Short mmCIF file of C-alpha atoms in Angstrom, two decimals:
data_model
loop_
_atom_site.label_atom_id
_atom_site.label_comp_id
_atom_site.label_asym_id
_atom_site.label_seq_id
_atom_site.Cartn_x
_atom_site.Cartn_y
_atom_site.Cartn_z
CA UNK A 1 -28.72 7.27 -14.77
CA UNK A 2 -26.36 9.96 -14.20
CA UNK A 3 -23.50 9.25 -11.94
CA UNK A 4 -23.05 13.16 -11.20
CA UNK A 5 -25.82 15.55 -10.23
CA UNK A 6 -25.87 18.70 -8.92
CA UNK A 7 -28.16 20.27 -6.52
CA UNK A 8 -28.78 24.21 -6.09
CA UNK A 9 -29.41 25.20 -2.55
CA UNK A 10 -32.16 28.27 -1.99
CA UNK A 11 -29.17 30.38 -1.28
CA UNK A 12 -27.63 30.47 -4.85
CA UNK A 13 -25.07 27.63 -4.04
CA UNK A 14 -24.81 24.76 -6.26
CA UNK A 15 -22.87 20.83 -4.95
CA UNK A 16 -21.78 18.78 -7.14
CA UNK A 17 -23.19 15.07 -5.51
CA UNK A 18 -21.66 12.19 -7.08
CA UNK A 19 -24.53 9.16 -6.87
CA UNK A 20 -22.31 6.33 -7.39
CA UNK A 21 -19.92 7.29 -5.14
CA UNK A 22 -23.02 8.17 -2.33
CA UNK A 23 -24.24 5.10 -2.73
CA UNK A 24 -21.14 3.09 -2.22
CA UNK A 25 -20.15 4.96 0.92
CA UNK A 26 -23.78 3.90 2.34
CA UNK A 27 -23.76 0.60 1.15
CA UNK A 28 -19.74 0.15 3.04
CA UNK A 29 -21.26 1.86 6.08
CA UNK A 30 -24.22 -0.78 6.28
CA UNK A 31 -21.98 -3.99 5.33
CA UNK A 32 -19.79 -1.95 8.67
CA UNK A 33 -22.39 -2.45 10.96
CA UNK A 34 -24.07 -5.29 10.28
CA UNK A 35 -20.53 -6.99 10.55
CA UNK A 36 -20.45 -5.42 13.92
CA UNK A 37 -23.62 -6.79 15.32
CA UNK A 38 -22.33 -10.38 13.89
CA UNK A 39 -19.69 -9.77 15.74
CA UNK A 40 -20.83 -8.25 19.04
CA UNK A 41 -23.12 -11.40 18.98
CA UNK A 42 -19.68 -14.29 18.11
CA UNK A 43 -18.18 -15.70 21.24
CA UNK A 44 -17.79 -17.94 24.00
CA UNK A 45 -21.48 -17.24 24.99
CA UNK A 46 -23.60 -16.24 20.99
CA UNK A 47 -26.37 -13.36 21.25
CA UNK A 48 -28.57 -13.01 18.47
CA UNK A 49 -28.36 -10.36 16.35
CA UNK A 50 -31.80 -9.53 17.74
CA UNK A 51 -30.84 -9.47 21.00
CA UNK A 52 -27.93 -7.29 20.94
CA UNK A 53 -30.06 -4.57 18.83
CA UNK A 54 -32.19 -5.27 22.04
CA UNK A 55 -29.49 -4.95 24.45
CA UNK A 56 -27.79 -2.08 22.61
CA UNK A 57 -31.16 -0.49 22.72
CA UNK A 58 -31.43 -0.93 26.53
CA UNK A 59 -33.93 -3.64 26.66
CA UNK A 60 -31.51 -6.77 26.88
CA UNK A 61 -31.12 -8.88 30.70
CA UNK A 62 -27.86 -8.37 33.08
CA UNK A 63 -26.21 -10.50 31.52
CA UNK A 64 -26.25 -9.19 28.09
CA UNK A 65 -25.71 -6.01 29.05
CA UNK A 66 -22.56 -7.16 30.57
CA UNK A 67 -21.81 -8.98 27.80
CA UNK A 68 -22.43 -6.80 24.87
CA UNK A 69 -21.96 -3.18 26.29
CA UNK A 70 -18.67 -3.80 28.43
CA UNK A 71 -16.81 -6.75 26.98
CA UNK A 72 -17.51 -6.68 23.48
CA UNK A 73 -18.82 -2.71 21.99
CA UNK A 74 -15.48 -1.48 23.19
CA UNK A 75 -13.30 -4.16 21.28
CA UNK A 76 -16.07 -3.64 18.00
CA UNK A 77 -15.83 -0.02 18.35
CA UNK A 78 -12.00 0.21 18.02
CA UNK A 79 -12.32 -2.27 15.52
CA UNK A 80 -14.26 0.12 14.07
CA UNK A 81 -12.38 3.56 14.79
CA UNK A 82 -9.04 1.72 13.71
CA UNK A 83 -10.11 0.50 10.38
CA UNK A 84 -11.24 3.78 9.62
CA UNK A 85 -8.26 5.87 10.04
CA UNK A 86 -6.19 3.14 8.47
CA UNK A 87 -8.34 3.58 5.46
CA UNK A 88 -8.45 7.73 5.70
CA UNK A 89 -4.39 7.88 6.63
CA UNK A 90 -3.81 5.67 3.38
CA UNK A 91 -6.03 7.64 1.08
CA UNK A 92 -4.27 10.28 2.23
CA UNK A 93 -1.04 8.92 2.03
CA UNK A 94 -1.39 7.40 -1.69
CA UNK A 95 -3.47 11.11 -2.82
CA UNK A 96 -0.05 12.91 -1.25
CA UNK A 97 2.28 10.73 -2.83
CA UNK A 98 0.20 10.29 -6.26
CA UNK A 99 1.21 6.27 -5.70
CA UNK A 100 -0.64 3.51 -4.79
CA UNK A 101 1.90 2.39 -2.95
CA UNK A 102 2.27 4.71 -0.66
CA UNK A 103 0.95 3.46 2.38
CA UNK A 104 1.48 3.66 6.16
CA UNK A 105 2.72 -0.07 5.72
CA UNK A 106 5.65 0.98 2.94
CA UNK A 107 6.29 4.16 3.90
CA UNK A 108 7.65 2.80 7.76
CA UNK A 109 4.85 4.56 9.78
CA UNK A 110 3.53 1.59 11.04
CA UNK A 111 6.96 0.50 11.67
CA UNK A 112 7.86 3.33 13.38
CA UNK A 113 5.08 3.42 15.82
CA UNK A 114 6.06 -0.07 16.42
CA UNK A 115 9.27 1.28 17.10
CA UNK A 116 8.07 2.82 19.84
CA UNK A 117 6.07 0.13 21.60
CA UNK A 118 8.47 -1.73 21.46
CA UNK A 119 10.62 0.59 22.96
CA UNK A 120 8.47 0.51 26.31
CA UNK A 121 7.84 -2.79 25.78
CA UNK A 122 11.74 -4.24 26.55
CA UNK A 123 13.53 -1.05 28.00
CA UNK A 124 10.94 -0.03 30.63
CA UNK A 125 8.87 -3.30 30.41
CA UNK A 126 5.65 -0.36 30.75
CA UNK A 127 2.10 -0.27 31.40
CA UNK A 128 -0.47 -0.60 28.33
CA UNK A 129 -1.24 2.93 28.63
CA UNK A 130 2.41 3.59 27.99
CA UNK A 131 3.12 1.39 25.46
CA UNK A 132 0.33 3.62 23.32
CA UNK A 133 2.27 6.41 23.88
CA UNK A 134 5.18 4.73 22.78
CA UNK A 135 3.89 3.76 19.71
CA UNK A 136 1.88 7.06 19.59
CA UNK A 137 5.14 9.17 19.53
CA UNK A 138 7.42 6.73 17.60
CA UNK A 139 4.77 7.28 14.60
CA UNK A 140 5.10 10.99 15.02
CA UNK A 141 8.68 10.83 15.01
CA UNK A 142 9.08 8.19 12.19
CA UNK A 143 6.47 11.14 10.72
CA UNK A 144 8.63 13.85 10.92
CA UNK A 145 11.91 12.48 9.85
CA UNK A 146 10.46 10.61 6.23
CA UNK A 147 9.08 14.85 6.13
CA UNK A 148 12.28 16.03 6.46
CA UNK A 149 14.69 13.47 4.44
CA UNK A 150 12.07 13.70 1.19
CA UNK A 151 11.84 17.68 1.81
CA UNK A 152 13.71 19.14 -1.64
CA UNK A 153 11.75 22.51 -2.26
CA UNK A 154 8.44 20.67 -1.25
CA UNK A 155 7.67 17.34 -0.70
CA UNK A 156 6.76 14.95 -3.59
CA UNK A 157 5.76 12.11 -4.29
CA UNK A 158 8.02 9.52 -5.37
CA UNK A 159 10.83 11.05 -3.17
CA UNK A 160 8.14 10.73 -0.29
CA UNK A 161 7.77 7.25 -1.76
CA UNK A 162 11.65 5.90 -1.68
CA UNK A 163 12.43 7.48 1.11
CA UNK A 164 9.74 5.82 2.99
CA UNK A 165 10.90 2.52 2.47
CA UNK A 166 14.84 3.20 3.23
CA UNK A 167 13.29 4.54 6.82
CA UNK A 168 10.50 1.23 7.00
CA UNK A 169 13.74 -1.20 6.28
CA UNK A 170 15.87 0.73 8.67
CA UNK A 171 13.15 0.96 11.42
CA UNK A 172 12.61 -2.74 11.07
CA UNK A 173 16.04 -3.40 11.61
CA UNK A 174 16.07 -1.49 14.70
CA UNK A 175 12.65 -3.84 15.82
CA UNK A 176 14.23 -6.45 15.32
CA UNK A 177 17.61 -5.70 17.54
CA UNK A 178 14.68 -4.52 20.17
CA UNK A 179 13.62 -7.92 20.20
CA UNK A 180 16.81 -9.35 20.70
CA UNK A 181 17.19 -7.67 23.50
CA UNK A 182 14.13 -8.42 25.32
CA UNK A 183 13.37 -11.24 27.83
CA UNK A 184 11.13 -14.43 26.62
CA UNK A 185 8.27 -12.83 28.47
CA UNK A 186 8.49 -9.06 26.95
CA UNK A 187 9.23 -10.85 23.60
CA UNK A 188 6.19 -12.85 23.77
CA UNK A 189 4.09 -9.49 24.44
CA UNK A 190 5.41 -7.79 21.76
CA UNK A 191 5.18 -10.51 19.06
CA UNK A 192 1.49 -10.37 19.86
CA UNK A 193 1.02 -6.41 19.67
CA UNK A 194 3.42 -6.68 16.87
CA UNK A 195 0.79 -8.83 14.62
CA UNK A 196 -2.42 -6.49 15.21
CA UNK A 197 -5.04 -7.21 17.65
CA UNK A 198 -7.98 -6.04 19.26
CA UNK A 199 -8.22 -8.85 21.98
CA UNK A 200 -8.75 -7.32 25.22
CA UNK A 201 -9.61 -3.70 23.90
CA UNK A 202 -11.58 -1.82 26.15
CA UNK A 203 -13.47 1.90 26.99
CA UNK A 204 -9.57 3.17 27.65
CA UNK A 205 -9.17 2.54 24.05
CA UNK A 206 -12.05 4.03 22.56
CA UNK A 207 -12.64 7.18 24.14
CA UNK A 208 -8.69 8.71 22.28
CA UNK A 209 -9.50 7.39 19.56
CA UNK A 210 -12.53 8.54 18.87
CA UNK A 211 -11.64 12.23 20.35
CA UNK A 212 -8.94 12.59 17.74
CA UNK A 213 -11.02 11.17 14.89
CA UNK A 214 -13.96 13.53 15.89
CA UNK A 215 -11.05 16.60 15.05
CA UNK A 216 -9.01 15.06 12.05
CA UNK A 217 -11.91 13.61 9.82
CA UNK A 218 -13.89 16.75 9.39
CA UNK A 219 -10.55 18.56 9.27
CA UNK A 220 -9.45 16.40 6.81
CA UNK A 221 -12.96 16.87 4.06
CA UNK A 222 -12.67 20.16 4.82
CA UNK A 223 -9.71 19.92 2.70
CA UNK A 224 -10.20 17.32 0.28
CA UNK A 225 -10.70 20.40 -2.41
CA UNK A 226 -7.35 21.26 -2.27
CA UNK A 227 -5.78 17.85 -2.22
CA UNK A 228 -7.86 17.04 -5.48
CA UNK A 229 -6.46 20.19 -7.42
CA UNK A 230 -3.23 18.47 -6.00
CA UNK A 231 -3.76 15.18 -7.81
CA UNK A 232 -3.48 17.53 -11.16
CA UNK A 233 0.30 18.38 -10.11
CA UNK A 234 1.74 21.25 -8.15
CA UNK A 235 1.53 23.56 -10.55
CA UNK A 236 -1.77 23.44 -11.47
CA UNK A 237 -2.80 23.53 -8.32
CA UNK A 238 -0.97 26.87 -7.67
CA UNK A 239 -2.53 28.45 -10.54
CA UNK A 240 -6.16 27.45 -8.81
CA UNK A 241 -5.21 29.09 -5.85
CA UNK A 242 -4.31 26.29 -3.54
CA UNK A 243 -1.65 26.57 -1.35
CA UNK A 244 0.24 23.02 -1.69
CA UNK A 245 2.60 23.06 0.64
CA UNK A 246 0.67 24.22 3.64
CA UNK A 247 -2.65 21.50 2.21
CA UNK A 248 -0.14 19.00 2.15
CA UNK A 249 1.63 19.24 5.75
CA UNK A 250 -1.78 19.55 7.29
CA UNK A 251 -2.88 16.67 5.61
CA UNK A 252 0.05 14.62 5.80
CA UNK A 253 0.57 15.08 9.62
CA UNK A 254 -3.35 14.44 9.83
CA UNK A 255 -2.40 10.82 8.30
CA UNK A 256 0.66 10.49 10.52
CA UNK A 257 -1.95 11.23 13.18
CA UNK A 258 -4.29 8.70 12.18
CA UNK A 259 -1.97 5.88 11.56
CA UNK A 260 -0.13 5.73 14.61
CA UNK A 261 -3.44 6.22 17.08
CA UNK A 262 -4.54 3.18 15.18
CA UNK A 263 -1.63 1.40 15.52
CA UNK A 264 -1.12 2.54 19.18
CA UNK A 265 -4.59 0.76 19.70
CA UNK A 266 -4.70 -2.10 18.45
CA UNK A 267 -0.61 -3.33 16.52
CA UNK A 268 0.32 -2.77 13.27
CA UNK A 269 -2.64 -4.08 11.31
CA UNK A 270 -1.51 -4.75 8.36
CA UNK A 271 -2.62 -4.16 4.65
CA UNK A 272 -5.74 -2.30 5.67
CA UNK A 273 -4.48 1.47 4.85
CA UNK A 274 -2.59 0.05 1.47
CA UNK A 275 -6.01 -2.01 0.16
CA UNK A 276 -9.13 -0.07 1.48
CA UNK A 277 -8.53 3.39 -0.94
CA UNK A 278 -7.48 0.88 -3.46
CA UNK A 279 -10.81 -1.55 -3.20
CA UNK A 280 -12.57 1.98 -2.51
CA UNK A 281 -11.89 3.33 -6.14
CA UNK A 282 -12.80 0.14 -7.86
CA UNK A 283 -16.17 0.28 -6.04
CA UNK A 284 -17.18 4.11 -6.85
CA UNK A 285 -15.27 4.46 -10.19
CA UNK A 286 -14.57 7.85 -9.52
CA UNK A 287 -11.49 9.83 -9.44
CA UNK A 288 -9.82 11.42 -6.89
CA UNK A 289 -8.77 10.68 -3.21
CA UNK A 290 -12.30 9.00 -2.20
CA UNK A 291 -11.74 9.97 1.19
CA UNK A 292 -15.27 8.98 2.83
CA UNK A 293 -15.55 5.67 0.59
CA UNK A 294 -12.17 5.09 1.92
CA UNK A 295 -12.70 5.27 5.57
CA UNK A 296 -15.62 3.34 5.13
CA UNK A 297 -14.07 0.76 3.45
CA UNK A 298 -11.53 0.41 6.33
CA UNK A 299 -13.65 0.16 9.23
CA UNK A 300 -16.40 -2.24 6.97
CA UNK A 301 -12.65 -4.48 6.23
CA UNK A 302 -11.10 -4.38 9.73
CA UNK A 303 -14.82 -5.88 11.48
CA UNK A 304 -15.25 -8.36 8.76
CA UNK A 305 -11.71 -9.60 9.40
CA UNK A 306 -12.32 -9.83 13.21
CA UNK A 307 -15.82 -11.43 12.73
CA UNK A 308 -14.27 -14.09 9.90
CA UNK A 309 -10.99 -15.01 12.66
CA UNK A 310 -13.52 -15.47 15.27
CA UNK A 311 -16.24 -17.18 13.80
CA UNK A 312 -13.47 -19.83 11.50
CA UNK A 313 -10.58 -20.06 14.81
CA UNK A 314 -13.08 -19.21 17.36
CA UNK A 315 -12.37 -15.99 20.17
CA UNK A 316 -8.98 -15.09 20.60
CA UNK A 317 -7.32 -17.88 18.88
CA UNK A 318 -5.58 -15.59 15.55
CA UNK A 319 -5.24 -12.41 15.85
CA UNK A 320 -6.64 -9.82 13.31
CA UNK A 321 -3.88 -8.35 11.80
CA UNK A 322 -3.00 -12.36 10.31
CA UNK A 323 -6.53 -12.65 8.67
CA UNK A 324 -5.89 -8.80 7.09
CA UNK A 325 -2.37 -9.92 6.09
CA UNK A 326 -3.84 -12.93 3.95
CA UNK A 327 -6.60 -10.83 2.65
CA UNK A 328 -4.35 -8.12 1.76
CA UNK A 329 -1.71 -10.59 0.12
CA UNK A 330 -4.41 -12.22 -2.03
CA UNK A 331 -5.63 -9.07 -3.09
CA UNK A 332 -2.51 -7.53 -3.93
CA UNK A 333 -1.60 -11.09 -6.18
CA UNK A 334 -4.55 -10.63 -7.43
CA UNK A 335 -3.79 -6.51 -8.45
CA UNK A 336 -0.83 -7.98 -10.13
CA UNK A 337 -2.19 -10.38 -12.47
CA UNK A 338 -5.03 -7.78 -13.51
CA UNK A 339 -1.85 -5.31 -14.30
CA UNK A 340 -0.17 -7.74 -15.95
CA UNK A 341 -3.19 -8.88 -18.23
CA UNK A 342 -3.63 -5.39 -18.92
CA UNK A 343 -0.45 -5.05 -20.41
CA UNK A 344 0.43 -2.04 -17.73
CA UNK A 345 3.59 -4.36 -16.32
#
């Protein structure tokens, strides 16, 4: 069986569809939402997977529809939105930086728009509302300056790499002082955001998030040609027409955009935007960014993660971003080994 086919349109047009990599992205997008039924149905009071596809349909009691459509579809849903531009904004990030490595975790985003919660959080002790747009615009900023310090006649990728991480270690200093400086209370609330969550995640949460990943995901495919002819150097991709620079800052401030509404949701989740292109590529075997497989693989992660803390610690009890942190560790031991029996380190 062919892993690429193409298929000619009636208007002349021929698309290159890559089966393996089709089937993958379906297969991630079914493990997503079966996890999220699981996991609308885990708590305090269990609902069958039955009955929520009943109660999600309409035809569920009062109490379910309490249940399932205001307490617990919001906090799957973000789950949802969250893993999914975690695992777009690292494609991006490691296709940009031709590095596996570079993340929104290593590169200080997530740090930065922890920065700014943080920020609210002990100088203005603020509102949750506020404390997203803390952490909204401290990724944006954090953004913007690793931009500007790895900007040499373009941007590339191991600059964008090592600059990264002197801005993550310096940002993390500056958390750190932050907390210092806060009150037992304020430093209680932000050693909770800090870890990721998505306890107590509501419609307010949902609604941005899925208004600004409505305009940066088809944004960003629309331009996945050009930051494939990118993956083949600069040069290259100059000679095919692409213009690198301006693909790049689009697409780069499109990841900046998606990490730090993510992290303004629901805390720095961690390891989600470094593994899920990684685990993504593995599963489709095919080269390039593997944007769609990747976002996929996010959100399916992200639920799984949520549904596994619940169902082992039971509802609130460990937050998220700890079950994604040992996941991610694992894996990433596990990466190492591989290399290292592979002869490549």
């Amino acid at each position: 069986m062919k892993s690429n086919r193409a298929i000619r349109t009636p208007g002349g047009l021929s698309v290159r569809l890559d089966v393996r990599a089709l089937t993958a992205v379906v297969l991630l997008v079914l493990a997503a939402l079966t996890a999220s039924v699981l996991l609308i149905g885990t708590g305090d009071f269990p609902i069958g997977a039955g009955d929520v596809l009943r109660t999600l349909a309409g035809q569920g009691d009062a109490g379910q529809e309490f249940i399932v459509n205001e307490l617990r579809l919001p906090r799957v849903l973000v789950g949802l939105l969250v893993g999914a531009s975690l695992g777009l904004g690292g494609a991006l990030f490691q296709a940009i930086s031709r590095n596996p490595l570079g993340s929104p975790d290593v590169l200080g985003l997530s740090q930065g728009a922890t920065a700014g919660a943080l920020t609210m959080i002990v100088l203005f002790s603020a509102s949750s509302e506020q404390i997203t747009l803390g952490a909204l615009v401290g990724g944006l900023v954090t953004g913007a300056a690793i931009y500007l310090l790895a900007w040499k006649r373009g941007v590339h990728g191991y600059r964008l790499v090592l600059v990264g991480i002197g801005v993550s270690a310096i940002v993390t200093a500056v958390n750190g002082y932050l907390l210092t400086k806060s009150d037992i209370i304020d430093a209680a609330q932000a050693v909770v955001w800090m870890t990721g969550s998505l306890d107590g995640r509501d419609w307010n949460q949902v609604w941005p998030l899925l208004a600004l990943c409505a305009v940066l995901v088809p944004l960003v495919l629309a331009n996945s040609r050009g930051l494939r002819m990118m993956e083949m150097g600069d040069d290259v991709s100059y000679a095919l027409g692409v213009r690198v620079e301006r693909v790049r800052m689009l697409l780069m401030i499109s990841a900046v955009l998606l990490t730090a509404s993510a992290t303004a949701a629901a805390g720095p989740v961690s390891f989600v935007a470094l593994t899920a292109p990684q685990l993504a590529r593995r599963l489709t075997r095919s080269p390039g960014p593997n944007l769609l497989a990747s976002l996929s693989m996010g959100a399916a992660l992200l639920v799984t993660a949520d549904f596994v803390s619940q169902r082992v610690f039971g509802a609130g009890q460990l937050p998220v971003g700890v079950v994604t942190g040992v996941l991610g560790g694992a894996y990433l031991l596990w990466l190492l080994v591989a290399e290292r029996r592979a002869g490549r380190i």
